[in-house]
Amino acid sequence: KMQTLSVALATLLLSKDVLADRGNPRVDRLKVRKQPMKTELQFYEENKQCTAENVNIDLFAGGFIYWFFYPLEDHSMPNKYFDSFMDIGEFDYDFTKLLNHMRASCEVDGGVMHSISGSQTCSDEGGITYTDINFPLCVGPSCVITPSSLEASEEWSFCSDDRQEFNYTVEVVDSLIEETCKAEMMGFTEAARLGEYNVDYEDFCEFDDLGSICNYQSIIANYTKPCEDQGGRMYKASDEISSDSSTSYYYGVHSFINMPICVGRSCNVKNYFDNFVIPYSTFLYNGTFADVDPYAGPLNSTHEQIYKFGDYVKVEDPNKRFLLKFAESAGGKIAVSRKCKYITKKPETVRRRLCASRQLYSEKDGLGPASITCSETCAPYCTKEKKNAKFIHMTKVGDDGEEIVVTKQCKWLKEKPAKVIENICGSSTSVVSDTIYGQASDVCTSTCGSCM
């Protein structure tokens, strides 16, 4: 969806200058000079591989590195204003917030984010000194950016005459996700890749005057097998985009639920979603945008667009085993397990009993109840609370660096003050590793009041 919706947003691009009217000498000079810069930056011309890589990077914006001063110009970025992400004085520019805001969008296209900081003093203009902090530059991995290449480039000269001083540093910003994860994700074919569903959205979306709801549950199975065949794990996620402007592309509230997202097995799942997927979507869909009339063109107003990301959960593996019961043997009790697909073959009364009535765990065997292990199969049934049933209370890192899941029992939760119960039942603790335990609201359903 991300790539698809960004293309849809791109159709609404306008031609309107954002900062040029502020009378800032540097911005005015960039505006005058920006058209010749639309070809190639001078310090890339000798690196053809770099130039080729930059073609696919949205944040490079056709070679114009100052695109965020003019977000409504003719390139592939959305019609979003970035003023609030830049602290701009008369001659001092702090781009720290913008750099952090851009990082995920840079990496999703295979780019590498660079931070450029320093100053230059002009011989003319009364010796004006222009200062930059964390200027963001997203380019291909083959590009080499150095202070000397900046100094030799006209694109990085803000003086109308000679410069007295030029002192800049260039740092490569650390990747948001692990390099092994990034390589694995980039290697996925279209059949498993995020957002490229190749479907008719009218088949999955219901529209009304208040917005729309798009549910992709029916296509998850189509993407799960190619995802797992390529070494990934399939997750599903939900998000929402809304605006109160009738001229906004996302007028009303638009919900997208059960979107299949394939994540590499080498990836830290929590890190991948929290620090990559969510920030990328936030960059595209959250903020202040220009009001657009698709027939009359740009309007002299703006609207606030609100983006919310929901939960992400692993798609149920039909071959994963849950704890059916404990059986007596000569050596003591043994755990008897079944696969999730075992439940689907049973009559309704048996499915309800397996999903709703049993809360059995075997940490030694790594087996949990069907209600947690087979969450999708058991979704129609609300689990009956057992006082000794365990839920995920928190996670911590052990001495070996591995994640440890800390659990509590429902009887412990029931004895807590109402405010504590409300906070625990209303929160969700993310777990990176596979776990046999569920959230409090899924396990302690009576205490949490989560059964409808």
Short mmCIF file of C-alpha atoms in Angstrom, two decimals:
data_model
loop_
_atom_site.label_atom_id
_atom_site.label_comp_id
_atom_site.label_asym_id
_atom_site.label_seq_id
_atom_site.Cartn_x
_atom_site.Cartn_y
_atom_site.Cartn_z
CA LYS A 1 0.00 0.00 0.00
CA MET A 2 2.80 2.41 0.82
CA GLN A 3 4.20 2.60 -2.68
CA THR A 4 0.72 2.55 -4.23
CA LEU A 5 -0.61 5.38 -2.11
CA SER A 6 2.51 7.46 -2.58
CA VAL A 7 1.92 7.25 -6.32
CA ALA A 8 -1.66 8.38 -5.76
CA LEU A 9 -0.43 11.32 -3.73
CA ALA A 10 2.04 12.19 -6.45
CA THR A 11 -0.81 12.88 -8.85
CA LEU A 12 -1.80 15.83 -6.69
CA LEU A 13 1.50 17.73 -6.96
CA LEU A 14 1.33 21.47 -7.53
CA SER A 15 3.57 24.31 -8.63
CA LYS A 16 3.82 26.70 -5.71
CA ASP A 17 6.81 28.21 -3.90
CA VAL A 18 6.73 27.87 -0.15
CA LEU A 19 9.61 29.83 1.34
CA ALA A 20 10.67 32.17 -1.43
CA ASP A 21 8.51 35.04 -0.20
CA ARG A 22 10.34 35.24 3.12
CA GLY A 23 13.03 37.50 1.73
CA ASN A 24 15.81 35.20 2.92
CA PRO A 25 18.94 35.78 0.77
CA ARG A 26 19.91 32.13 0.73
CA VAL A 27 16.45 30.83 -0.15
CA ASP A 28 16.01 33.47 -2.86
CA ARG A 29 19.35 32.51 -4.37
CA LEU A 30 18.41 28.83 -4.36
CA LYS A 31 15.14 29.63 -6.09
CA VAL A 32 16.89 31.50 -8.89
CA ARG A 33 19.43 28.75 -9.36
CA LYS A 34 17.29 25.67 -8.89
CA GLN A 35 16.27 25.05 -12.51
CA PRO A 36 19.81 24.32 -13.80
CA MET A 37 20.27 22.01 -10.81
CA LYS A 38 17.47 19.73 -11.93
CA THR A 39 19.86 17.69 -14.10
CA GLU A 40 22.73 16.25 -12.06
CA LEU A 41 24.68 17.48 -9.11
CA GLN A 42 28.19 18.35 -10.20
CA PHE A 43 29.95 16.09 -7.72
CA TYR A 44 28.06 13.03 -9.04
CA GLU A 45 28.82 13.43 -12.72
CA GLU A 46 31.87 11.18 -12.65
CA ASN A 47 30.08 8.40 -10.75
CA LYS A 48 27.60 6.90 -13.18
CA GLN A 49 26.54 4.14 -10.80
CA CYS A 50 25.71 6.77 -8.21
CA THR A 51 23.69 8.70 -10.77
CA ALA A 52 21.79 5.56 -11.76
CA GLU A 53 20.97 4.75 -8.13
CA ASN A 54 19.66 8.24 -7.47
CA VAL A 55 17.02 7.89 -10.18
CA ASN A 56 15.10 5.51 -7.91
CA ILE A 57 15.33 7.62 -4.75
CA ASP A 58 12.34 9.88 -4.16
CA LEU A 59 14.21 12.04 -1.68
CA PHE A 60 16.83 12.84 -4.29
CA ALA A 61 13.97 14.43 -6.25
CA GLY A 62 15.52 14.52 -9.68
CA GLY A 63 18.83 16.00 -8.55
CA PHE A 64 17.44 18.97 -6.65
CA ILE A 65 18.82 18.52 -3.13
CA TYR A 66 16.83 21.46 -1.70
CA TRP A 67 13.45 19.99 -2.63
CA PHE A 68 12.03 20.42 0.89
CA PHE A 69 12.10 24.21 0.44
CA TYR A 70 9.75 23.71 -2.54
CA PRO A 71 7.65 20.61 -1.69
CA LEU A 72 4.98 21.40 -4.28
CA GLU A 73 7.26 21.48 -7.30
CA ASP A 74 7.19 18.93 -10.10
CA HIS A 75 8.74 15.84 -8.51
CA SER A 76 7.44 12.72 -6.81
CA MET A 77 7.16 13.96 -3.23
CA PRO A 78 3.68 14.64 -1.76
CA ASN A 79 2.22 18.13 -1.52
CA LYS A 80 3.35 18.43 2.09
CA TYR A 81 4.89 21.42 3.86
CA PHE A 82 8.13 20.81 5.76
CA ASP A 83 8.48 24.20 7.48
CA SER A 84 7.83 22.75 10.94
CA PHE A 85 10.78 20.38 10.55
CA MET A 86 13.31 23.16 9.94
CA ASP A 87 14.55 25.76 12.43
CA ILE A 88 15.49 28.65 10.15
CA GLY A 89 17.09 31.90 11.23
CA GLU A 90 18.28 34.65 8.93
CA PHE A 91 21.48 32.81 8.10
CA ASP A 92 21.40 29.78 10.46
CA TYR A 93 19.66 26.56 9.46
CA ASP A 94 19.03 23.56 11.75
CA PHE A 95 17.71 20.56 9.83
CA THR A 96 17.93 17.99 12.65
CA LYS A 97 14.18 17.33 12.87
CA LEU A 98 13.90 17.07 9.10
CA LEU A 99 16.80 14.62 8.88
CA ASN A 100 15.18 12.33 11.45
CA HIS A 101 11.83 12.67 9.67
CA MET A 102 13.36 11.67 6.32
CA ARG A 103 15.52 8.71 7.34
CA ALA A 104 13.01 5.89 6.81
CA SER A 105 11.84 7.27 3.47
CA CYS A 106 15.46 7.45 2.33
CA GLU A 107 16.21 3.85 3.25
CA VAL A 108 13.00 2.38 1.82
CA ASP A 109 14.26 3.38 -1.65
CA GLY A 110 17.72 1.91 -0.97
CA GLY A 111 19.32 5.27 -0.22
CA VAL A 112 21.92 6.24 2.37
CA MET A 113 21.31 9.29 4.52
CA HIS A 114 24.16 11.80 4.98
CA SER A 115 24.31 14.59 7.55
CA ILE A 116 26.14 17.74 6.46
CA SER A 117 27.09 20.37 9.06
CA GLY A 118 29.29 23.43 8.96
CA SER A 119 29.49 27.00 7.73
CA GLN A 120 30.71 29.23 4.92
CA THR A 121 31.56 32.93 5.05
CA CYS A 122 31.10 35.15 2.03
CA SER A 123 33.60 37.79 0.91
CA ASP A 124 30.78 40.07 -0.19
CA GLU A 125 27.45 40.78 1.53
CA GLY A 126 29.26 42.20 4.56
CA GLY A 127 30.97 38.90 5.38
CA ILE A 128 27.76 36.94 5.99
CA THR A 129 28.25 33.47 7.45
CA TYR A 130 25.75 30.76 6.54
CA THR A 131 25.53 27.91 9.06
CA ASP A 132 24.00 24.45 8.57
CA ILE A 133 23.29 21.76 11.16
CA ASN A 134 22.45 18.24 9.98
CA PHE A 135 21.50 19.11 6.42
CA PRO A 136 19.91 15.86 5.10
CA LEU A 137 21.15 14.41 1.83
CA CYS A 138 19.83 11.02 0.69
CA VAL A 139 21.80 9.44 -2.16
CA GLY A 140 22.62 6.01 -3.55
CA PRO A 141 25.07 3.72 -1.71
CA SER A 142 27.73 4.18 -4.42
CA CYS A 143 27.81 7.97 -4.00
CA VAL A 144 30.77 9.46 -2.17
CA ILE A 145 30.14 12.83 -0.50
CA THR A 146 33.13 14.65 1.01
CA PRO A 147 33.75 18.21 2.24
CA SER A 148 36.04 18.80 -0.73
CA SER A 149 33.37 17.68 -3.21
CA LEU A 150 30.91 20.06 -1.57
CA GLU A 151 33.38 22.92 -1.71
CA ALA A 152 34.01 22.32 -5.41
CA SER A 153 30.31 22.28 -6.22
CA GLU A 154 28.37 25.38 -7.21
CA GLU A 155 25.29 23.76 -5.71
CA TRP A 156 26.81 24.20 -2.27
CA SER A 157 27.85 27.82 -2.65
CA PHE A 158 25.44 30.31 -1.09
CA CYS A 159 27.63 33.35 -1.74
CA SER A 160 27.18 35.57 -4.78
CA ASP A 161 30.98 36.12 -4.89
CA ASP A 162 34.04 34.39 -3.44
CA ARG A 163 34.04 32.68 -0.06
CA GLN A 164 36.41 33.59 2.72
CA GLU A 165 35.93 30.33 4.61
CA PHE A 166 34.35 26.95 3.95
CA ASN A 167 34.24 24.46 6.84
CA TYR A 168 31.93 21.46 6.57
CA THR A 169 31.81 17.86 7.79
CA VAL A 170 29.93 14.95 6.20
CA GLU A 171 28.73 11.97 8.22
CA VAL A 172 26.91 8.84 7.05
CA VAL A 173 23.86 8.37 9.26
CA ASP A 174 23.46 4.91 10.80
CA SER A 175 20.84 2.70 9.20
CA LEU A 176 17.50 2.36 10.98
CA ILE A 177 17.47 -1.38 10.48
CA GLU A 178 20.18 -4.01 10.50
CA GLU A 179 22.15 -4.39 7.26
CA THR A 180 21.38 -8.12 7.13
CA CYS A 181 17.69 -7.33 7.48
CA LYS A 182 17.87 -4.63 4.81
CA ALA A 183 19.62 -6.95 2.36
CA GLU A 184 17.09 -9.67 2.99
CA MET A 185 14.14 -7.32 2.50
CA MET A 186 15.56 -5.85 -0.71
CA GLY A 187 15.95 -9.40 -2.02
CA PHE A 188 12.27 -10.26 -1.77
CA THR A 189 10.51 -10.60 -5.11
CA GLU A 190 7.36 -8.68 -5.95
CA ALA A 191 5.25 -11.64 -4.82
CA ALA A 192 6.23 -11.01 -1.19
CA ARG A 193 7.20 -7.34 -1.16
CA LEU A 194 5.41 -4.75 0.95
CA GLY A 195 2.68 -2.73 -0.72
CA GLU A 196 2.74 -4.25 -4.20
CA TYR A 197 -0.53 -6.14 -4.01
CA ASN A 198 -1.60 -5.81 -7.65
CA VAL A 199 -5.28 -5.87 -6.74
CA ASP A 200 -8.41 -3.93 -7.61
CA TYR A 201 -8.98 -1.86 -4.47
CA GLU A 202 -12.72 -1.68 -5.06
CA ASP A 203 -12.82 -5.42 -4.30
CA PHE A 204 -11.51 -4.81 -0.78
CA CYS A 205 -12.79 -1.35 0.11
CA GLU A 206 -16.18 -0.06 1.21
CA PHE A 207 -16.74 3.66 0.58
CA ASP A 208 -19.21 6.13 2.02
CA ASP A 209 -19.43 9.88 2.65
CA LEU A 210 -17.34 9.53 5.81
CA GLY A 211 -14.41 7.67 4.24
CA SER A 212 -13.59 4.04 3.57
CA ILE A 213 -12.52 0.74 5.10
CA CYS A 214 -10.21 -1.55 3.13
CA ASN A 215 -9.76 -5.09 4.47
CA TYR A 216 -7.04 -7.23 2.89
CA GLN A 217 -7.64 -10.37 4.97
CA SER A 218 -8.69 -12.39 1.92
CA ILE A 219 -5.33 -11.92 0.14
CA ILE A 220 -3.03 -12.64 3.07
CA ALA A 221 -2.83 -16.32 2.14
CA ASN A 222 -1.72 -15.42 -1.41
CA TYR A 223 1.32 -13.58 -0.04
CA THR A 224 2.14 -15.79 2.94
CA LYS A 225 3.52 -18.72 0.93
CA PRO A 226 5.88 -16.68 -1.32
CA CYS A 227 6.96 -14.74 1.76
CA GLU A 228 7.81 -17.87 3.70
CA ASP A 229 9.33 -19.57 0.64
CA GLN A 230 11.79 -16.67 0.44
CA GLY A 231 12.69 -16.96 4.10
CA GLY A 232 10.36 -14.30 5.49
CA ARG A 233 7.65 -14.21 8.13
CA MET A 234 4.27 -12.79 7.28
CA TYR A 235 2.72 -10.11 9.49
CA LYS A 236 -0.44 -8.12 9.11
CA ALA A 237 -0.84 -4.50 10.09
CA SER A 238 -3.46 -1.78 10.11
CA ASP A 239 -3.38 1.99 9.80
CA GLU A 240 -5.63 4.98 9.25
CA ILE A 241 -5.43 8.28 7.37
CA SER A 242 -7.88 11.12 7.89
CA SER A 243 -8.46 14.76 6.97
CA ASP A 244 -11.28 17.24 7.53
CA SER A 245 -10.75 19.02 4.19
CA SER A 246 -13.10 18.25 1.31
CA THR A 247 -10.25 18.93 -1.13
CA SER A 248 -7.92 16.40 0.51
CA TYR A 249 -7.23 13.11 -1.23
CA TYR A 250 -7.95 11.44 2.13
CA TYR A 251 -11.10 13.38 3.02
CA GLY A 252 -12.83 11.67 5.93
CA VAL A 253 -11.37 8.63 7.68
CA HIS A 254 -9.78 5.85 5.62
CA SER A 255 -8.86 2.63 7.40
CA PHE A 256 -6.61 -0.07 5.96
CA ILE A 257 -6.71 -3.31 7.93
CA ASN A 258 -5.01 -6.70 7.65
CA MET A 259 -2.35 -5.50 5.24
CA PRO A 260 0.15 -8.32 4.58
CA ILE A 261 3.75 -7.32 5.30
CA CYS A 262 6.58 -9.81 4.80
CA VAL A 263 9.49 -9.36 7.24
CA GLY A 264 12.87 -11.06 6.89
CA ARG A 265 13.77 -13.65 9.49
CA SER A 266 17.01 -11.83 10.27
CA CYS A 267 15.06 -8.67 11.16
CA ASN A 268 14.23 -7.46 14.64
CA VAL A 269 10.48 -7.26 14.06
CA LYS A 270 9.74 -4.60 16.67
CA ASN A 271 12.57 -2.43 15.37
CA TYR A 272 11.48 -2.94 11.77
CA PHE A 273 7.94 -1.72 12.41
CA ASP A 274 8.58 0.91 15.08
CA ASN A 275 11.65 2.53 13.51
CA PHE A 276 11.13 1.88 9.80
CA VAL A 277 7.60 1.09 8.62
CA ILE A 278 5.77 3.51 10.91
CA PRO A 279 8.15 6.49 10.40
CA TYR A 280 8.05 5.94 6.63
CA SER A 281 4.25 6.05 6.60
CA THR A 282 4.26 9.05 8.93
CA PHE A 283 6.58 10.89 6.55
CA LEU A 284 4.18 10.32 3.65
CA TYR A 285 0.81 10.83 5.26
CA ASN A 286 1.03 12.95 8.43
CA GLY A 287 1.36 16.72 8.55
CA THR A 288 0.24 19.91 6.83
CA PHE A 289 -0.66 19.57 3.14
CA ALA A 290 -1.81 21.95 0.42
CA ASP A 291 -5.51 21.89 -0.32
CA VAL A 292 -6.05 20.62 -3.84
CA ASP A 293 -9.01 20.78 -6.19
CA PRO A 294 -8.43 18.07 -8.83
CA TYR A 295 -10.25 20.22 -11.41
CA ALA A 296 -9.45 23.81 -10.46
CA GLY A 297 -5.88 23.29 -9.23
CA PRO A 298 -4.29 24.57 -6.02
CA LEU A 299 -6.27 26.49 -3.44
CA ASN A 300 -4.92 29.14 -1.10
CA SER A 301 -5.38 27.03 2.01
CA THR A 302 -3.96 24.00 3.80
CA HIS A 303 -5.29 21.06 5.75
CA GLU A 304 -3.97 18.87 8.51
CA GLN A 305 -3.74 15.21 7.67
CA ILE A 306 -3.64 12.74 10.56
CA TYR A 307 -1.94 9.37 10.29
CA LYS A 308 -2.29 6.56 12.85
CA PHE A 309 -0.63 3.17 12.81
CA GLY A 310 -2.37 0.26 14.50
CA ASP A 311 -1.08 -3.04 15.80
CA TYR A 312 1.01 -5.51 13.85
CA VAL A 313 0.68 -9.23 14.49
CA LYS A 314 2.23 -12.34 13.03
CA VAL A 315 -0.02 -14.23 10.64
CA GLU A 316 -1.06 -17.58 12.05
CA ASP A 317 0.96 -20.59 10.92
CA PRO A 318 -1.52 -23.46 10.33
CA ASN A 319 1.24 -25.95 11.14
CA LYS A 320 2.17 -24.40 14.48
CA ARG A 321 1.33 -26.56 17.48
CA PHE A 322 -0.70 -25.69 20.54
CA LEU A 323 -0.99 -27.60 23.84
CA LEU A 324 -4.08 -29.79 23.70
CA LYS A 325 -3.70 -31.55 27.07
CA PHE A 326 -1.36 -33.32 29.44
CA ALA A 327 -1.41 -37.12 29.38
CA GLU A 328 -0.16 -39.51 32.01
CA SER A 329 2.73 -41.83 31.14
CA ALA A 330 5.17 -44.05 32.98
CA GLY A 331 7.63 -41.19 33.19
CA GLY A 332 5.04 -38.66 34.36
CA LYS A 333 2.92 -36.14 32.48
CA ILE A 334 3.64 -35.50 28.83
CA ALA A 335 2.40 -32.66 26.66
CA VAL A 336 0.03 -33.59 23.84
CA SER A 337 -0.05 -31.07 21.02
CA ARG A 338 -1.94 -30.49 17.81
CA LYS A 339 -1.52 -28.18 14.80
CA CYS A 340 -3.76 -25.15 14.34
CA LYS A 341 -5.29 -26.67 11.23
CA TYR A 342 -6.53 -29.50 13.46
CA ILE A 343 -9.04 -27.08 14.96
CA THR A 344 -10.46 -25.97 11.61
CA LYS A 345 -11.54 -29.55 10.83
CA LYS A 346 -13.59 -29.87 14.01
CA PRO A 347 -17.30 -29.11 14.56
CA GLU A 348 -18.29 -25.71 15.93
CA THR A 349 -18.79 -26.98 19.49
CA VAL A 350 -15.31 -28.53 19.56
CA ARG A 351 -13.66 -25.43 18.06
CA ARG A 352 -15.30 -23.29 20.72
CA ARG A 353 -14.14 -25.59 23.52
CA LEU A 354 -10.54 -25.75 22.26
CA CYS A 355 -10.30 -22.00 21.72
CA ALA A 356 -12.31 -20.59 24.61
CA SER A 357 -12.13 -23.02 27.52
CA ARG A 358 -8.53 -24.24 27.70
CA GLN A 359 -5.60 -22.23 28.98
CA LEU A 360 -2.70 -24.69 29.16
CA TYR A 361 1.02 -23.91 28.96
CA SER A 362 4.22 -25.91 28.76
CA GLU A 363 7.29 -23.68 28.84
CA LYS A 364 9.53 -26.75 28.60
CA ASP A 365 7.94 -27.79 25.31
CA GLY A 366 7.30 -24.25 24.04
CA LEU A 367 3.57 -24.89 23.79
CA GLY A 368 0.75 -22.49 24.61
CA PRO A 369 -3.06 -22.54 24.37
CA ALA A 370 -4.90 -22.55 21.07
CA SER A 371 -6.36 -19.11 21.81
CA ILE A 372 -2.87 -17.58 21.59
CA THR A 373 -1.07 -19.91 19.17
CA CYS A 374 -3.96 -20.13 16.71
CA SER A 375 -5.18 -16.56 17.15
CA GLU A 376 -6.90 -16.25 13.76
CA THR A 377 -8.68 -19.60 13.93
CA CYS A 378 -9.81 -18.79 17.46
CA ALA A 379 -10.70 -15.15 16.73
CA PRO A 380 -14.50 -15.77 16.77
CA TYR A 381 -14.34 -17.12 20.33
CA CYS A 382 -13.60 -15.17 23.49
CA THR A 383 -11.31 -16.93 25.92
CA LYS A 384 -12.72 -17.69 29.34
CA GLU A 385 -10.50 -16.26 32.04
CA LYS A 386 -8.62 -18.72 34.27
CA LYS A 387 -7.13 -17.34 37.47
CA ASN A 388 -3.79 -19.10 36.88
CA ALA A 389 -3.57 -18.13 33.20
CA LYS A 390 -0.48 -16.08 32.34
CA PHE A 391 -0.17 -12.91 30.26
CA ILE A 392 2.78 -10.83 29.01
CA HIS A 393 3.51 -8.21 31.65
CA MET A 394 6.82 -6.85 30.31
CA THR A 395 10.03 -7.81 28.53
CA LYS A 396 13.65 -7.36 29.55
CA VAL A 397 17.07 -8.22 28.18
CA GLY A 398 18.98 -11.06 29.81
CA ASP A 399 22.72 -11.26 30.47
CA ASP A 400 23.17 -13.07 27.15
CA GLY A 401 21.40 -10.28 25.28
CA GLU A 402 18.31 -12.39 24.62
CA GLU A 403 14.79 -11.13 25.22
CA ILE A 404 13.06 -12.41 28.38
CA VAL A 405 9.27 -12.36 28.60
CA VAL A 406 8.03 -11.60 32.13
CA THR A 407 4.53 -12.94 32.84
CA LYS A 408 1.89 -12.42 35.50
CA GLN A 409 -1.25 -14.40 36.31
CA CYS A 410 -4.81 -13.15 35.98
CA LYS A 411 -5.38 -13.53 39.73
CA TRP A 412 -2.48 -11.09 40.29
CA LEU A 413 -4.05 -8.56 37.94
CA LYS A 414 -7.51 -8.91 39.48
CA GLU A 415 -6.19 -7.79 42.89
CA LYS A 416 -4.70 -4.54 41.54
CA PRO A 417 -6.36 -1.10 41.79
CA ALA A 418 -8.82 -0.21 39.04
CA LYS A 419 -6.44 2.30 37.44
CA VAL A 420 -3.63 -0.28 37.21
CA ILE A 421 -6.01 -2.82 35.70
CA GLU A 422 -7.17 -0.26 33.16
CA ASN A 423 -3.60 0.62 32.15
CA ILE A 424 -2.45 -2.99 31.82
CA CYS A 425 -5.55 -4.15 29.98
CA GLY A 426 -5.41 -1.18 27.64
CA SER A 427 -1.75 -1.59 26.70
CA SER A 428 0.06 -3.99 24.41
CA THR A 429 3.58 -5.26 25.11
CA SER A 430 5.56 -5.91 21.94
CA VAL A 431 7.57 -9.13 21.89
CA VAL A 432 10.25 -9.77 19.28
CA SER A 433 10.74 -13.48 19.93
CA ASP A 434 8.10 -16.18 19.56
CA THR A 435 6.08 -16.53 22.76
CA ILE A 436 3.39 -18.84 24.08
CA TYR A 437 1.77 -16.03 26.05
CA GLY A 438 -0.73 -13.35 25.07
CA GLN A 439 -1.68 -9.82 26.11
CA ALA A 440 -3.69 -9.24 29.30
CA SER A 441 -6.81 -8.30 27.34
CA ASP A 442 -6.63 -11.60 25.43
CA VAL A 443 -6.08 -13.79 28.50
CA CYS A 444 -7.74 -12.08 31.50
CA THR A 445 -10.93 -11.36 29.61
CA SER A 446 -13.21 -11.06 32.65
CA THR A 447 -10.91 -8.74 34.60
CA CYS A 448 -10.26 -6.63 31.50
CA GLY A 449 -13.87 -6.72 30.34
CA SER A 450 -12.63 -7.60 26.86
CA CYS A 451 -15.25 -10.23 25.95
CA MET A 452 -18.07 -8.73 23.91
#
